C-alpha cells in the first residue's frame, strides 16, 4: 500500500517584525526523492543575509528521506517555511502550484539539486525598483560532480537563441498573474517557453545583474535530447529557425538517441 504523506503547512509572516505583511520574496523548491541533494539547497537558502522571504517546498510525494531532511530545517526557517507533499503532474505542475501559493512580490525558483550563492537575495532586492512586470536574472555557476565548469550569463536580448539562467530568475507575482505560468504541454522547456512569451508578447522588463546568483548542477531532462527537441520547437514557433532547419535538427537528434541506445 502506498502511503501519501502530506507534510504540515506552516503558515505565518515570513518576517517576525512585519506583522501580517506579505514577504518581499517567495522562494520555491520543487522536489521528489531528492534526499541526496536537497540539504545543500536548503542550506543555501538558510545562509542568506536577507530575511524578508517565505520558503515553499513543493514535494511530489517523496518516498525517500527528503521530507525528513526538510523537517530538520523547521527551526532554522520558522514561520518562513511552508511545506506541501502530494502527487503532481511533473516539475512544471509543481512549480505552478508553488506560484499560486506564493505571497511574495518577487518569486524565485531553485531546484532541489541547485543552490543559491551567498548574498543572492540581497543582490536581487537591491536591483528591484518597484516594476510591476519584471524578470531579474544574474550569473550562474555550472557545476558537475562538485566541480565548477564555468560561470555564465546569457543576456535576454539573445533569448531567441539561448535561454537565460532560469535558476537565477526572480519574477514578479504580477507577471505570473497577468501573463500566465508554465505551459504544461512542455515537459522540459516550459521555462524557455515562458521567457520567450514574456519577452515577445508582453511589456515585461528583463533586468540582468552581474552577480553570481545560483549554482546549477548539470544533468536532467533539460539537458537531454528531449529537451533539445522542445527547444527547437520553440525556436521554430518564434521564427528564429526555419522549418527546414527544424526538421533537419530534429532528425539528427533522433539519430543521436538511436546510436546512443545501440551503444548502450
Coordinates of C-alpha atoms in Angstrom, one line a residue:
X1 CA 0.0 0.0 0.0
X2 CA 1.3 3.5 -0.9
X3 CA 1.0 5.9 1.9
X4 CA 0.8 9.5 0.7
X5 CA 2.5 11.7 3.2
X6 CA 1.2 15.3 3.4
X7 CA 3.6 17.5 5.4
X8 CA 2.2 20.1 7.7
X9 CA 1.8 23.5 6.1
X10 CA 3.2 26.2 8.4
X11 CA 1.5 29.5 7.8
X12 CA 2.5 32.9 9.0
X13 CA 4.5 36.0 8.2
X14 CA 8.0 35.4 6.8
X15 CA 9.3 38.4 8.8
X16 CA 8.5 38.4 12.5
X17 CA 8.8 42.2 12.6
X18 CA 6.5 42.8 9.7
X19 CA 3.2 41.8 11.3
X20 CA 0.8 40.4 8.7
X21 CA 2.6 42.0 5.8
X22 CA 3.4 39.7 2.8
X23 CA 7.1 38.8 2.4
X24 CA 9.2 40.5 -0.3
X25 CA 10.5 37.3 -1.8
X26 CA 9.0 33.9 -2.2
X27 CA 11.4 31.0 -2.8
X28 CA 10.1 27.8 -4.3
X29 CA 11.9 24.4 -4.3
X30 CA 10.2 21.6 -6.2
X31 CA 11.4 18.2 -5.2
X32 CA 10.8 14.4 -5.4
X33 CA 13.0 11.8 -3.8
X34 CA 15.8 14.4 -3.5
X35 CA 17.4 13.2 -0.3
X36 CA 20.9 13.1 -1.9
X37 CA 20.9 16.8 -2.9
X38 CA 18.2 18.8 -1.1
X39 CA 20.2 19.5 2.1
X40 CA 22.7 21.8 0.2
X41 CA 19.7 23.6 -1.4
X42 CA 18.1 24.2 2.0
X43 CA 21.4 25.3 3.5
X44 CA 21.9 27.8 0.6
X45 CA 18.6 29.5 1.4
X46 CA 19.2 29.4 5.2
X47 CA 22.6 31.1 4.7
X48 CA 21.3 34.2 3.0
X49 CA 21.8 37.6 4.6
X50 CA 18.3 38.7 3.8
X51 CA 15.3 37.7 6.0
X52 CA 12.2 39.1 4.2
X53 CA 11.2 35.9 2.4
X54 CA 9.0 32.8 2.6
X55 CA 10.2 29.4 1.6
X56 CA 7.8 27.0 -0.1
X57 CA 8.8 23.3 -0.5
X58 CA 6.6 21.6 -3.1
X59 CA 7.2 17.9 -2.8
X60 CA 5.7 15.3 -5.2
X61 CA 5.1 12.7 -2.5
X62 CA 8.7 11.5 -1.9
X63 CA 9.3 8.0 -0.7
X64 CA 12.9 8.6 0.5
X65 CA 14.3 10.8 3.3
X66 CA 13.6 14.1 1.5
X67 CA 10.9 15.3 3.9
X68 CA 12.9 14.2 7.0
X69 CA 15.7 16.4 5.8
X70 CA 13.3 19.3 5.3
X71 CA 11.9 18.7 8.8
X72 CA 15.4 19.3 10.2
X73 CA 15.2 22.9 8.9
X74 CA 11.9 23.9 10.5
X75 CA 13.6 25.6 13.5
X76 CA 16.0 27.3 11.1
X77 CA 13.3 28.8 8.9
X78 CA 10.5 29.1 11.5
X79 CA 7.4 30.7 10.0
X80 CA 9.1 31.3 6.7
X81 CA 8.8 27.6 5.8
X82 CA 5.7 26.1 4.2
X83 CA 5.7 22.5 3.0
X84 CA 3.2 20.6 0.9
X85 CA 3.7 17.0 -0.2
X86 CA 1.3 15.4 -2.6
X87 CA 1.4 13.8 -6.1
X88 CA 1.7 16.2 -9.0
X89 CA 1.9 16.1 -12.8
X90 CA 5.6 16.8 -13.2
X91 CA 8.0 19.6 -12.3
X92 CA 6.3 22.4 -14.0
X93 CA 2.9 21.5 -12.5
X94 CA 4.6 21.6 -9.1
X95 CA 6.2 25.0 -9.9
X96 CA 2.8 26.4 -10.9
X97 CA 1.4 25.1 -7.6
X98 CA 4.1 27.0 -5.7
X99 CA 3.5 30.1 -7.7
X100 CA -0.3 30.0 -6.9
X101 CA 0.6 29.6 -3.2
X102 CA 3.2 32.4 -3.2
X103 CA 2.5 35.7 -1.4
X104 CA 5.8 37.4 -2.1
X105 CA 6.3 40.3 -4.5
X106 CA 9.2 38.5 -6.3
X107 CA 9.3 34.7 -6.9
X108 CA 12.5 32.7 -7.2
X109 CA 12.5 29.0 -8.1
X110 CA 15.5 26.9 -7.2
X111 CA 15.5 23.1 -7.9
X112 CA 16.5 20.6 -5.2
X113 CA 19.9 19.8 -6.8
X114 CA 20.9 23.5 -7.3
X115 CA 21.7 26.2 -4.7
X116 CA 21.9 29.9 -4.2
X117 CA 25.1 31.8 -3.7
X118 CA 25.5 33.8 -0.5
X119 CA 24.2 37.3 -0.9
X120 CA 21.9 36.3 -3.8
X121 CA 18.7 37.6 -2.1
X122 CA 20.2 40.9 -1.2
X123 CA 21.5 41.4 -4.7
X124 CA 18.1 40.7 -6.2
X125 CA 16.4 43.0 -3.7
X126 CA 18.8 45.8 -4.3
X127 CA 18.1 45.7 -8.1
X128 CA 14.3 45.9 -7.7
X129 CA 12.8 49.3 -8.3
X130 CA 9.0 48.6 -7.9
X131 CA 8.5 47.5 -11.5
X132 CA 5.2 45.6 -12.0
X133 CA 6.2 43.2 -14.8
X134 CA 9.8 42.2 -14.2
X135 CA 12.3 39.4 -14.6
X136 CA 15.6 39.8 -12.7
X137 CA 18.3 37.3 -13.5
X138 CA 22.0 37.0 -12.9
X139 CA 25.2 35.0 -13.3
X140 CA 25.3 31.2 -12.7
X141 CA 27.9 28.7 -12.0
X142 CA 27.7 25.4 -13.9
X143 CA 28.7 22.5 -11.7
X144 CA 29.2 18.8 -12.3
X145 CA 30.2 16.3 -9.7
X146 CA 31.1 19.1 -7.3
X147 CA 33.4 20.8 -9.8
X148 CA 32.8 24.2 -11.3
X149 CA 33.0 24.1 -15.1
X150 CA 32.2 27.7 -15.9
X151 CA 30.4 30.8 -14.8
X152 CA 27.9 32.3 -17.3
X153 CA 25.3 34.9 -18.0
X154 CA 23.1 34.8 -21.1
X155 CA 21.6 38.1 -22.0
X156 CA 17.9 38.3 -22.6
X157 CA 18.4 40.2 -25.8
X158 CA 19.6 36.9 -27.2
X159 CA 16.7 34.9 -25.9
X160 CA 15.7 33.7 -29.4
X161 CA 18.9 31.7 -29.4
X162 CA 19.7 31.0 -25.8
X163 CA 17.7 30.6 -22.6
X164 CA 18.7 32.9 -19.7
X165 CA 19.8 31.3 -16.5
X166 CA 16.5 30.1 -15.0
X167 CA 17.8 29.2 -11.5
X168 CA 18.9 32.8 -11.2
X169 CA 15.5 34.3 -12.2
X170 CA 13.2 36.2 -9.9
X171 CA 9.8 37.1 -11.5
X172 CA 7.2 39.4 -10.0
X173 CA 4.0 37.8 -8.9
X174 CA 2.1 40.3 -11.1
X175 CA 3.9 38.9 -14.1
X176 CA 2.6 35.4 -13.5
X177 CA -0.9 36.7 -12.6
X178 CA -1.2 38.8 -15.7
X179 CA 0.6 36.7 -18.3
X180 CA 0.3 33.1 -17.1
X181 CA 2.6 30.5 -15.7
X182 CA 4.4 27.4 -17.1
X183 CA 2.7 25.7 -20.1
X184 CA 2.4 22.0 -19.1
X185 CA 2.5 20.7 -22.6
X186 CA 6.3 21.2 -22.5
X187 CA 8.0 18.5 -20.4
X188 CA 11.4 20.1 -20.2
X189 CA 11.4 23.5 -21.9
X190 CA 8.4 25.3 -20.3
X191 CA 10.7 27.7 -18.6
X192 CA 12.1 28.7 -22.0
X193 CA 8.6 29.0 -23.5
X194 CA 7.6 31.3 -20.6
X195 CA 10.6 33.6 -21.0
X196 CA 10.1 33.8 -24.8
X197 CA 6.4 34.5 -24.3
X198 CA 7.2 37.3 -21.8
X199 CA 9.9 38.8 -24.0
X200 CA 7.9 38.8 -27.2
X201 CA 4.3 39.2 -26.2
X202 CA 4.3 41.4 -23.0
X203 CA 5.7 44.6 -21.6
X204 CA 7.8 42.6 -19.1
X205 CA 11.2 44.2 -18.2
X206 CA 14.2 41.9 -18.2
X207 CA 16.9 43.2 -15.8
X208 CA 20.4 41.4 -15.6
X209 CA 22.5 41.8 -12.5
X210 CA 26.2 40.9 -12.8
X211 CA 26.5 38.9 -9.6
X212 CA 26.6 35.1 -9.2
X213 CA 23.1 34.2 -8.0
X214 CA 23.0 30.4 -8.2
X215 CA 24.9 27.2 -8.9
X216 CA 23.3 24.8 -11.4
X217 CA 24.0 21.1 -11.3
X218 CA 24.3 19.8 -14.9
X219 CA 22.1 16.9 -16.0
X220 CA 18.4 16.2 -16.0
X221 CA 15.7 16.5 -18.6
X222 CA 16.6 20.0 -19.8
X223 CA 20.0 18.7 -20.9
X224 CA 18.6 15.7 -22.8
X225 CA 17.7 15.3 -26.5
X226 CA 14.0 15.5 -25.5
X227 CA 14.7 19.0 -24.0
X228 CA 16.7 19.9 -27.1
X229 CA 13.9 19.0 -29.4
X230 CA 11.4 21.0 -27.4
X231 CA 13.8 24.0 -27.6
X232 CA 13.9 23.6 -31.4
X233 CA 10.1 23.5 -31.5
X234 CA 10.0 26.8 -29.6
X235 CA 12.7 28.4 -31.8
X236 CA 10.6 27.4 -34.9
X237 CA 7.5 28.8 -33.3
X238 CA 9.1 32.2 -32.7
X239 CA 10.7 32.2 -36.2
X240 CA 14.4 32.0 -35.2
X241 CA 14.9 28.9 -37.2
X242 CA 13.3 27.8 -40.5
X243 CA 11.0 24.8 -40.9
X244 CA 13.8 23.0 -42.9
X245 CA 16.4 23.7 -40.2
X246 CA 14.0 22.4 -37.5
X247 CA 13.3 19.2 -39.4
X248 CA 17.0 18.5 -40.0
X249 CA 18.0 19.2 -36.4
X250 CA 15.1 17.0 -35.0
X251 CA 16.0 14.1 -37.3
X252 CA 19.7 14.5 -36.3
X253 CA 18.6 14.4 -32.6
X254 CA 16.6 11.2 -33.1
X255 CA 19.6 9.6 -34.8
X256 CA 21.8 10.6 -31.9
X257 CA 19.3 8.9 -29.5
X258 CA 19.2 5.8 -31.6
X259 CA 23.0 5.5 -31.9
X260 CA 23.5 6.2 -28.2
X261 CA 20.8 3.5 -27.4
X262 CA 22.6 0.9 -29.6
X263 CA 25.9 1.6 -28.0
X264 CA 24.3 1.4 -24.5

